[in-house]
Amino acid sequence: MSKTMEPDLHEPSAGIPRPSAQKEWKHPSDHWMRGFILDNRAALGTLAVFIVMMAVFMIANPTVFTTWYLYRSVLTTLPVALFVVVPLVFVVTCGEIDLSFPATMGFASWVFALVVQAGYDPFLGIAAALVTGMLLGFLVGSLVVYGGLSSLIATLGMNFLLRGLIQIINEGKSMALTSLSDSWAYTIFSSQLLGIPVQIFWAIGFVVLSAMLYNRHRFGAQVRVVGDNPDSAQQMGIDVKRVRVKVFVFVGIGAAIAGTFSVMINFTWWPTAGDGYLLPVLASVFVGGTPTWGGIGTVVGGAIGAVTVSFIQTGVVAAGLSGFYVQFFNGLIIILSLLGHKWNQARYR
Amino acid sequence: MAERLIELRDISKSYGQVYALGGVNLSVDRGEVVGLLGDNGAGKSTLIKILSGVVKPTSGEILVRGKPVTGWSAARSREAGIETVFQDRALAVQQTIVRNIFMGRELTGFLGFLRVNKEIEEASRLMREIGFTSKVFTPQSIVGQLSGGERQGVAIARAIYKQAELIVLDEPTTALSLTETAKVFHFVRQVRASGRSILFIGHNIHHVFDIADRFVVLDRGKVALTTDRSEVKSAEDLINFMEEVAHPGGLAGLHDAGDAEQRAR
Ligand SMILES: Nc1ncnc2c1ncn2[C@@H]1O[C@H](COP(=O)(O)OP(=O)(O)OP(=O)(O)O)[C@@H](O)[C@H]1O
Ligand SMILES: [Mg+2]
């Protein structure tokens, strides 16, 4: 082969001085703003949807939407959703789905309620709930991953199975936990700080930590790669099954926290605890801009999606429309967001 | 005497009824370039997937530096210093170039958090090294936006990142232009010069003849020929041999068989 056909591999660095060559590589765009927008377009799109929606509500009923009361009630219930929306972003990115989290919420919070009712410290109850959530997540994940089952169907089945178990054992009876109100755990996790429900601070912390886990941690990187191309991930030595089981365990942990928080809001555990969260939480993930096909997603977008979804219900009623409009608006926002994300996000193959 | 880096002994692999490999022996010494040849479907990719731990052999033994290994896996083979550019490139196309280069080998610091800046730095160094200096693409570009050849560049960059002892290249030059192909061969020579080894799969026998020290020809899951370069006079010899293996009696025989088949109908 002739010499001309063999370009010296070190040539490029010889011609251009290194620092300037390095500079060329530094950032994809001429301006950091553009780079930021490109990197976060899904989350920003969701934010835009939220802002437009709130503007519409405010125009419809300015008085209600400028009162703090409305926001306080949203800030109390929103955290519960956030604790499951965020782990679900990981699951969906990984190319799976988990529909069993409502039952896990119910189950873990049941364990919490049992421990508290037996007279132990609520902190012990929280620890027990977390362990329960982890174990259930591991069980569901193992069933899907090692059993080679479709996560859509298998987790749906597990949701029914676990909920059924709760119902059979409790025969529909709830548990009142009045002793909670003067416990340390309540003050730390469920009271108010400067008039703001303290849950939201914990939830924000959880979102920030999870976003770092997703974008800046080995776990998140492997979740994305596995969801993108599991064969490649395996060829590069990633334990694909282990990563998949881990995301289900993460959902279990999130569901346990969510369930415990919801019990602490009401001082009561119901055998149906968590049931109502299935559809709003799933909607939040996709409204947030995480696509269904795996490989990419956004934790912050999911969180904004959760805020959007939880404001729809409150907003529709507060705007003076009858409750009959809630489902209609839910659907409208979901469809509009999906259309927006489709236009906003290219799918690479 | 060069050290025996890796040895596959009596490897068989069947996919259900399909026998992809039936008792194959293959070894690579330190500092050696081995050319693996064979027709489509001969079992070349299957063999190197077994070598890189991605596919489990039905039977057979793998020895690394003379020691038999158990529980061989993709992670283990990478730890042992084997890097592979797979035929399908093994890229995650929705991820950035950086994420692909460090796939399964993330640079982490505190509590497993990524050393993002270090990764970007290393990735751009690598890309410069393989002459991947387009201004449009950066380490943070999405692989799905790259052309076929550029994607191949990412896969090769990943394989050379850790000064691997054995680099396996499964048809690395398909989809590459003439200059890019030349770069790959130049790189192969560099690796050999630095005392490391390469297992090269290619369909262009002239190319393989140019760079390999030893040739192994696979035919329908069996080794049909193992020969040192010194024993083969020219690429034509090799081509003739491979034709002979594939169609005993020459291509004329193939035509005869076709005719016979037609007559039988
Ligand atoms: N996952 C699989 N399932 C079933 N059969 C397979 C599988 N992978 C490979 N095979 C079969 O094994 C045989 C060898 O395939 P292999 O990919 O190793 O060929 P190759 O020599 O790399 O061919 P090529 O030059 O076309 O890449 C083929 O007959 C193929 O059909
Ligand atoms: Mg092949």
XYZ file of C-alpha atoms and ligand atoms in Angstrom:
646
model
C 0.000 0.000 0.000
C 1.343 3.402 -0.907
C 2.503 5.831 1.696
C -0.083 8.403 0.698
C -2.830 6.017 1.690
C -1.503 5.816 5.179
C -2.072 9.134 6.876
C -0.008 9.395 9.997
C -2.363 9.104 12.941
C -0.486 11.707 14.891
C -0.554 14.194 12.072
C -3.718 16.079 13.056
C -2.254 17.246 16.322
C 0.948 18.369 14.637
C -0.727 20.917 12.387
C -3.063 22.550 14.856
C -1.777 23.692 18.219
C -3.312 21.490 20.897
C -5.111 24.032 23.056
C -7.123 25.384 20.161
C -7.905 21.873 18.978
C -9.155 21.106 22.434
C -11.292 24.182 22.392
C -13.027 22.981 19.263
C -14.206 19.950 21.149
C -15.359 21.751 24.215
C -19.021 22.302 23.522
C -21.450 21.344 20.779
C -22.767 24.831 20.303
C -21.402 28.323 19.980
C -23.203 29.445 23.086
C -23.752 27.671 26.401
C -27.436 28.639 26.311
C -28.009 26.722 23.110
C -26.233 23.701 24.509
C -28.287 23.855 27.671
C -31.540 24.074 25.726
C -30.569 21.211 23.416
C -29.553 19.013 26.334
C -32.763 19.697 28.251
C -35.298 20.187 25.514
C -37.720 17.544 26.816
C -37.784 18.992 30.320
C -38.047 22.538 28.997
C -40.910 21.517 26.715
C -42.749 20.115 29.707
C -42.096 23.291 31.609
C -43.577 25.297 28.734
C -46.730 23.144 28.784
C -47.019 23.693 32.528
C -46.595 27.449 32.276
C -49.188 27.750 29.505
C -51.628 25.623 31.468
C -51.193 27.690 34.620
C -51.602 30.900 32.640
C -54.915 29.628 31.275
C -56.076 28.723 34.790
C -55.046 32.095 36.180
C -56.867 33.972 33.488
C -59.940 31.834 34.131
C -59.977 32.524 37.858
C -57.365 35.007 39.116
C -58.575 35.141 42.714
C -58.303 31.428 43.480
C -54.987 31.050 41.695
C -53.341 33.758 43.696
C -54.302 32.251 47.056
C -51.705 30.236 48.889
C -54.216 27.642 50.064
C -54.464 26.100 46.611
C -50.728 25.648 46.349
C -50.433 24.255 49.837
C -52.826 21.444 49.112
C -50.956 20.581 45.924
C -47.624 20.719 47.736
C -48.888 18.202 50.282
C -49.974 15.530 47.836
C -47.498 16.156 44.998
C -44.487 14.728 46.915
C -46.182 11.345 47.187
C -46.402 11.190 43.396
C -42.851 12.467 42.913
C -41.371 9.592 44.891
C -42.731 7.119 42.344
C -42.623 9.205 39.156
C -38.851 9.602 39.412
C -37.952 5.898 39.765
C -40.413 5.134 36.979
C -38.402 7.387 34.671
C -35.485 5.006 35.314
C -37.664 1.968 34.604
C -39.046 3.371 31.364
C -35.571 4.479 30.259
C -34.403 0.941 30.902
C -37.000 -0.270 28.413
C -39.376 -1.696 31.014
C -42.528 -0.619 32.793
C -43.693 -1.188 36.375
C -47.414 -1.178 37.107
C -47.005 -2.835 40.493
C -45.941 0.295 42.394
C -49.443 1.118 43.731
C -49.601 -2.230 45.500
C -46.028 -1.805 46.719
C -47.049 1.576 48.152
C -49.954 -0.123 49.913
C -47.873 -3.041 51.124
C -44.916 -1.032 52.426
C -47.141 1.503 54.151
C -49.083 -1.377 55.682
C -45.858 -2.637 57.249
C -45.195 0.911 58.443
C -48.690 1.109 59.954
C -48.278 -2.270 61.668
C -45.000 -1.242 63.278
C -46.421 2.089 64.448
C -49.612 0.504 65.736
C -47.562 -2.037 67.677
C -46.143 0.936 69.570
C -42.678 1.126 68.021
C -41.021 4.322 66.928
C -42.219 5.539 63.492
C -38.579 5.686 62.349
C -38.424 1.931 62.794
C -41.648 1.761 60.805
C -40.074 3.756 57.991
C -37.039 1.485 57.964
C -39.301 -1.560 57.850
C -41.327 -0.032 55.006
C -38.138 0.683 53.035
C -36.942 -2.894 53.452
C -40.375 -4.139 52.373
C -40.317 -1.907 49.305
C -36.853 -3.104 48.379
C -37.796 -6.736 48.757
C -40.991 -6.331 46.735
C -39.083 -4.454 44.047
C -36.514 -7.220 43.968
C -39.269 -9.835 43.760
C -41.078 -8.068 40.909
C -37.805 -7.325 39.111
C -36.525 -10.875 39.421
C -39.815 -12.227 38.161
C -39.625 -10.021 35.082
C -35.893 -10.315 34.422
C -34.993 -13.866 35.424
C -38.428 -15.218 34.559
C -38.095 -13.558 31.166
C -41.625 -12.153 31.397
C -43.121 -9.075 29.784
C -42.860 -6.366 32.403
C -46.166 -4.839 31.295
C -48.152 -7.968 32.059
C -46.085 -9.375 34.910
C -46.147 -6.159 36.943
C -49.870 -5.734 36.276
C -50.321 -9.224 37.668
C -48.142 -8.467 40.672
C -50.171 -5.323 41.343
C -53.367 -7.360 41.550
C -51.689 -10.149 43.495
C -50.172 -7.928 46.180
C -53.261 -5.743 46.493
C -55.386 -8.857 46.754
C -53.150 -10.153 49.528
C -53.534 -6.882 51.450
C -57.303 -6.999 51.036
C -57.613 -10.666 52.052
C -55.587 -10.227 55.227
C -57.131 -6.910 56.283
C -60.645 -7.691 55.089
C -60.959 -4.116 53.926
C -60.293 -2.606 57.358
C -58.210 0.525 57.743
C -55.812 1.456 60.548
C -55.898 4.752 62.429
C -52.484 5.925 63.608
C -53.275 8.859 65.883
C -50.045 8.435 67.853
C -48.183 9.677 64.771
C -49.189 13.278 65.266
C -46.809 13.894 68.176
C -43.888 11.841 66.940
C -40.515 13.140 65.781
C -40.973 11.406 62.460
C -44.115 13.395 61.812
C -42.407 16.692 62.592
C -39.524 15.889 60.300
C -41.430 14.397 57.397
C -44.947 15.749 57.450
C -45.276 19.064 59.298
C -45.003 22.581 57.921
C -42.016 24.854 57.661
C -42.821 28.559 57.283
C -46.282 27.530 56.135
C -44.891 25.253 53.453
C -45.595 21.511 53.694
C -42.251 19.993 54.583
C -42.812 16.970 52.325
C -42.029 19.057 49.302
C -38.481 19.719 50.531
C -37.853 16.002 50.896
C -39.339 15.403 47.477
C -37.195 18.083 45.858
C -34.127 16.583 47.505
C -35.133 13.185 46.137
C -35.620 14.596 42.631
C -32.260 16.376 42.644
C -30.424 13.322 43.939
C -32.152 11.090 41.409
C -31.398 13.483 38.568
C -27.727 13.264 39.523
C -28.001 9.496 39.710
C -29.559 9.494 36.260
C -27.212 11.898 34.507
C -23.988 11.733 36.442
C -23.720 8.293 37.967
C -22.620 4.913 36.679
C -26.066 3.517 37.509
C -27.908 6.058 35.366
C -25.416 5.686 32.535
C -25.894 1.924 32.512
C -29.673 2.211 32.748
C -29.670 4.420 29.649
C -27.337 2.159 27.701
C -29.296 -0.965 28.605
C -32.549 0.679 27.558
C -30.938 1.925 24.366
C -29.347 -1.295 23.203
C -29.286 -4.225 25.626
C -27.242 -6.386 23.249
C -24.496 -3.786 22.987
C -24.528 -3.287 26.727
C -24.071 -7.006 27.223
C -21.297 -7.130 24.638
C -19.504 -4.405 26.563
C -19.645 -6.449 29.736
C -22.563 -4.751 31.501
C -24.635 -7.135 33.595
C -27.877 -6.244 31.830
C -30.116 -8.366 34.047
C -28.680 -6.902 37.195
C -29.227 -3.348 35.970
C -32.839 -4.205 35.123
C -33.506 -5.734 38.530
C -31.965 -2.664 40.173
C -34.441 -0.275 38.535
C -37.333 -2.317 39.911
C -35.732 -2.218 43.357
C -35.473 1.557 42.986
C -39.214 1.747 42.253
C -39.827 -0.393 45.336
C -37.860 2.066 47.473
C -39.668 5.066 45.976
C -43.049 3.408 46.438
C -42.253 2.649 50.075
C -41.384 6.299 50.743
C -44.473 7.468 48.856
C -46.753 5.085 50.735
C -45.329 6.090 54.106
C -45.692 9.794 53.313
C -49.314 9.339 52.244
C -50.106 7.573 55.522
C -48.443 10.354 57.504
C -50.598 12.971 55.771
C -53.829 11.307 56.830
C -52.794 9.493 60.052
C -54.642 6.572 58.552
C -53.686 3.562 56.501
C -56.252 2.248 54.071
C -56.014 -1.130 52.341
C -56.421 0.813 49.096
C -53.422 3.064 49.849
C -51.604 3.906 46.605
C -54.341 2.706 44.257
C -55.263 6.125 42.966
C -51.707 6.874 41.854
C -51.392 4.377 39.004
C -52.631 6.476 36.110
C -51.569 9.982 37.214
C -48.040 8.754 37.892
C -47.724 6.991 34.542
C -49.130 10.057 32.810
C -46.588 12.265 34.601
C -43.654 10.202 33.327
C -44.729 10.541 29.695
C -46.029 14.103 29.958
C -42.581 14.808 31.398
C -40.941 13.855 28.127
C -39.544 10.387 28.722
C -40.342 8.445 25.555
C -41.792 4.942 25.630
C -39.024 3.270 23.643
C -36.210 3.413 26.220
C -32.648 4.689 26.226
C -33.414 8.304 27.032
C -35.547 10.163 29.523
C -35.585 13.039 31.935
C -35.986 12.983 35.690
C -36.565 16.715 35.989
C -39.075 16.561 33.136
C -40.886 13.749 34.949
C -41.030 15.883 38.075
C -42.460 18.826 36.126
C -44.894 16.380 34.540
C -46.019 15.359 38.020
C -46.536 18.999 38.985
C -48.555 19.541 35.809
C -50.743 16.507 36.341
C -51.428 17.323 39.984
C -52.393 20.887 39.077
C -54.883 19.750 36.442
C -57.309 18.338 38.969
C -56.981 21.189 41.440
C -56.909 23.751 38.660
C -59.961 22.604 36.774
C -62.105 22.669 39.893
C -60.638 25.924 41.150
C -61.092 27.563 37.757
C -64.800 27.157 38.297
C -65.379 24.229 35.978
C -67.250 21.222 37.265
C -65.327 18.102 38.280
C -66.608 16.451 35.141
C -63.970 18.369 33.191
C -61.029 16.857 35.074
C -60.658 13.742 32.962
C -61.132 15.688 29.784
C -58.324 18.085 30.681
C -56.118 15.234 31.839
C -56.464 13.653 28.443
C -55.980 16.922 26.619
C -52.719 17.703 28.424
C -51.381 14.186 27.861
C -52.099 14.261 24.140
C -50.783 17.790 23.665
C -47.578 16.984 25.566
C -46.993 13.830 23.556
C -47.432 15.721 20.303
C -45.063 18.390 21.568
C -42.394 15.886 22.586
C -42.693 14.020 19.318
C -41.971 17.188 17.441
C -39.264 18.164 19.904
C -37.358 14.875 20.062
C -35.767 12.949 17.235
C -35.549 9.205 17.600
C -32.222 7.796 16.485
C -31.884 4.223 15.362
C 9.243 -17.855 21.743
C 6.282 -15.540 21.964
C 3.927 -15.937 24.853
C 0.597 -17.566 24.083
C -1.937 -14.908 24.954
C -5.156 -16.739 24.374
C -6.148 -20.148 23.215
C -9.508 -21.620 22.259
C -9.540 -25.413 22.378
C -12.010 -27.626 20.608
C -14.768 -25.022 20.666
C -18.218 -26.108 19.498
C -21.339 -24.038 19.301
C -24.781 -25.044 18.156
C -27.880 -22.906 17.876
C -30.576 -25.528 18.149
C -30.139 -27.616 15.042
C -27.620 -25.233 13.470
C -23.976 -26.105 14.080
C -22.141 -22.813 13.875
C -18.843 -24.252 15.141
C -17.662 -27.829 15.415
C -14.407 -28.286 17.304
C -12.387 -25.216 16.454
C -8.890 -24.478 17.764
C -7.536 -20.965 17.636
C -4.693 -19.241 19.400
C -3.164 -15.807 19.382
C 0.379 -15.103 20.551
C 1.642 -11.853 21.947
C 2.495 -9.344 19.256
C 0.852 -11.365 16.534
C -1.713 -10.351 13.930
C -3.982 -13.247 13.079
C -6.247 -13.007 10.060
C -9.458 -14.993 10.371
C -10.987 -15.762 7.006
C -13.998 -17.636 5.751
C -17.200 -17.394 3.784
C -20.370 -15.765 5.044
C -21.798 -17.915 7.770
C -18.545 -19.814 8.321
C -18.706 -19.050 12.038
C -16.117 -16.278 12.335
C -18.281 -13.903 14.327
C -19.554 -16.713 16.499
C -15.971 -17.689 17.307
C -14.893 -14.203 18.303
C -18.060 -13.720 20.351
C -17.049 -16.806 22.298
C -13.562 -15.373 22.674
C -14.954 -12.096 24.002
C -17.327 -13.846 26.373
C -20.554 -12.671 24.747
C -21.613 -16.138 23.595
C -21.166 -19.260 25.702
C -19.727 -22.202 23.760
C -21.629 -25.466 23.769
C -18.351 -27.196 24.565
C -14.655 -26.445 24.563
C -12.030 -24.728 26.635
C -10.665 -21.197 26.804
C -7.151 -20.537 28.079
C -5.800 -17.114 28.924
C -2.021 -16.937 29.211
C -1.968 -20.695 29.453
C -4.509 -20.981 32.245
C -7.973 -22.411 31.623
C -10.748 -20.028 32.642
C -14.156 -20.782 34.089
C -17.200 -18.519 34.123
C -15.921 -16.634 31.074
C -18.005 -13.527 30.381
C -17.826 -10.279 28.450
C -16.776 -8.429 31.586
C -14.079 -11.022 32.340
C -12.674 -10.891 28.841
C -12.399 -7.106 28.975
C -10.673 -7.382 32.338
C -8.259 -9.846 30.758
C -7.322 -7.181 28.197
C -9.402 -8.253 25.224
C -11.225 -5.494 23.369
C -13.564 -6.248 20.508
C -15.007 -4.238 17.662
C -18.071 -6.302 16.903
C -19.481 -6.714 13.435
C -22.633 -4.857 14.474
C -20.489 -2.167 16.248
C -22.343 -2.575 19.576
C -23.227 1.088 19.936
C -26.087 2.716 21.811
C -27.200 5.191 19.176
C -29.242 7.505 21.392
C -26.276 8.114 23.669
C -23.325 10.449 23.254
C -19.967 9.405 21.850
C -18.523 9.635 25.362
C -21.123 7.299 26.818
C -20.426 4.788 24.070
C -16.675 4.921 24.486
C -17.020 4.349 28.217
C -19.865 1.861 27.977
C -19.394 -0.733 30.701
C -16.170 0.982 31.768
C -17.388 4.291 33.136
C -14.762 6.508 34.757
C -16.086 6.999 38.240
C -14.961 8.790 41.307
C -16.746 9.551 44.545
C -19.510 6.985 45.285
C -19.665 5.835 41.687
C -20.413 9.259 40.266
C -19.058 9.821 36.778
C -15.934 11.856 36.199
C -17.645 13.653 33.360
C -14.899 16.110 32.466
C -12.225 13.453 32.550
C -14.353 11.265 30.277
C -14.869 14.071 27.773
C -11.164 14.873 27.812
C -10.168 11.277 27.210
C -12.786 10.843 24.507
C -11.609 13.868 22.547
C -7.998 12.730 22.874
C -8.993 9.324 21.497
C -10.987 10.806 18.661
C -8.062 12.984 17.675
C -5.825 9.956 17.794
C -7.897 8.020 15.300
C -8.158 11.106 13.133
C -11.737 11.842 13.966
C -11.442 15.589 13.977
C -14.622 16.825 12.400
C -15.602 20.188 13.794
C -19.264 19.341 13.655
C -19.009 16.459 16.076
C -17.855 16.579 19.629
C -17.560 13.896 22.304
C -21.044 14.934 23.353
C -22.652 14.384 19.977
C -25.275 11.669 19.741
C -23.977 8.587 17.939
C -27.230 8.353 15.979
C -26.233 11.559 14.185
C -22.994 10.062 12.859
C -22.461 8.381 9.516
C -21.772 4.656 9.305
C -18.043 5.166 9.027
C -17.978 7.638 11.872
C -19.864 5.202 14.070
C -17.262 2.617 13.230
C -14.661 5.139 14.356
C -16.370 5.339 17.742
C -16.336 1.557 18.082
C -12.637 1.462 17.230
C -11.856 4.336 19.580
C -13.541 2.391 22.362
C -11.438 -0.675 21.607
C -8.139 1.185 21.722
C -8.884 3.238 24.823
C -7.341 0.823 27.303
C -4.073 -0.362 25.829
C -5.674 -3.780 25.344
C -3.419 -6.792 24.877
C -5.611 -8.278 22.193
C -7.850 -6.286 19.913
C -10.413 -8.228 17.945
C -11.697 -6.541 14.807
C -14.710 -8.144 13.128
C -14.824 -6.728 9.606
C -13.698 -3.284 10.729
C -13.308 -1.878 7.243
C -16.716 -2.582 5.756
C -18.437 0.762 5.223
C -15.138 2.629 5.390
C -13.696 4.785 2.630
C -10.245 4.117 1.202
C -8.513 6.625 3.462
C -10.349 5.410 6.534
C -9.473 1.831 5.661
C -5.850 2.859 5.353
C -6.066 4.398 8.805
C -7.348 1.142 10.240
C -4.451 -0.801 8.715
C -1.993 1.764 9.902
C -3.458 1.378 13.347
C -3.173 -2.405 13.162
C 0.536 -2.074 12.386
C 0.994 0.359 15.249
C -0.587 -2.061 17.659
C 1.670 -4.872 16.490
C 4.701 -2.624 16.706
C 3.841 -1.919 20.325
C 3.921 -5.655 21.034
C 0.203 -6.217 21.323
C -1.958 -8.598 19.326
C -4.782 -8.368 16.841
C -7.331 -10.834 15.585
C -8.583 -9.492 12.303
C -11.631 -10.688 10.399
C -12.010 -9.428 6.877
C -13.477 -10.414 3.556
C -10.903 -8.630 1.449
C -8.182 -11.256 1.311
C -5.663 -8.859 -0.198
C -6.039 -6.619 2.822
C -5.805 -9.420 5.322
C -2.815 -10.855 3.477
C -1.045 -7.513 3.786
C -1.291 -7.206 7.533
C -1.575 -10.677 9.071
C 1.298 -12.849 10.332
C -0.846 -15.938 10.303
C -4.090 -16.955 8.626
C -6.861 -19.157 9.882
C -9.520 -20.146 7.382
C -12.850 -21.272 8.732
C -15.247 -23.259 6.638
C -18.690 -24.216 7.819
C -17.675 -24.217 11.470
C -14.351 -26.002 11.088
C -10.778 -24.822 10.640
C -9.884 -25.564 7.033
C -6.390 -24.103 7.139
C -3.932 -22.572 9.572
C -0.811 -21.217 8.010
C 1.974 -18.745 8.619
C 2.354 -15.953 6.208
C 5.751 -17.285 5.181
C 4.118 -20.428 3.836
C 1.808 -18.556 1.507
C 3.448 -16.971 -1.489
C 0.726 -14.499 -2.419
C -2.808 -13.429 -1.713
C -3.810 -15.283 -4.852
C -2.645 -18.557 -3.296
C -4.876 -17.897 -0.336
C -7.815 -17.017 -2.547
C -7.335 -20.153 -4.592
C -7.198 -22.237 -1.468
C -10.380 -20.701 -0.104
C -12.169 -21.273 -3.374
C -11.003 -24.849 -3.370
C -12.320 -25.318 0.174
C -15.654 -23.724 -0.568
C -16.265 -25.405 -3.891
C -14.217 -28.589 -4.214
C -13.464 -29.146 -7.877
C -13.453 -25.454 -8.602
C -16.171 -23.102 -9.653
C -16.730 -25.269 -12.717
C -17.935 -27.964 -10.370
C -20.405 -25.515 -8.962
C -21.851 -24.911 -12.395
C -22.046 -28.635 -13.051
C -23.871 -29.177 -9.804
C -26.293 -26.434 -10.732
C -26.909 -28.009 -14.081
C -27.411 -31.383 -12.509
C -29.890 -29.888 -10.119
C -31.771 -28.299 -12.957
C -31.818 -31.510 -14.909
C -33.174 -33.351 -11.918
C -36.259 -31.134 -11.793
N -28.000 -16.186 17.383
C -28.004 -17.133 16.430
N -29.034 -17.999 16.344
C -29.033 -18.964 15.398
N -28.071 -19.133 14.505
C -27.024 -18.307 14.529
C -26.930 -17.254 15.488
N -25.774 -16.595 15.291
C -25.177 -17.192 14.234
N -25.918 -18.225 13.776
C -25.555 -19.116 12.685
O -24.224 -19.531 12.847
C -23.544 -19.561 11.626
C -22.273 -18.750 11.698
O -22.588 -17.375 11.859
P -21.480 -16.258 12.015
O -22.163 -14.989 12.278
O -20.474 -16.707 12.991
O -20.850 -16.218 10.551
P -19.675 -15.315 9.992
O -18.573 -16.239 9.609
O -19.349 -14.228 10.914
O -20.345 -14.736 8.675
P -20.241 -13.272 8.027
O -18.992 -13.270 7.209
O -21.437 -13.216 7.136
O -20.267 -12.273 9.105
C -24.528 -19.068 10.567
O -25.043 -20.165 9.869
C -25.615 -18.393 11.362
O -26.847 -18.571 10.732
Mg -19.576 -12.203 10.928
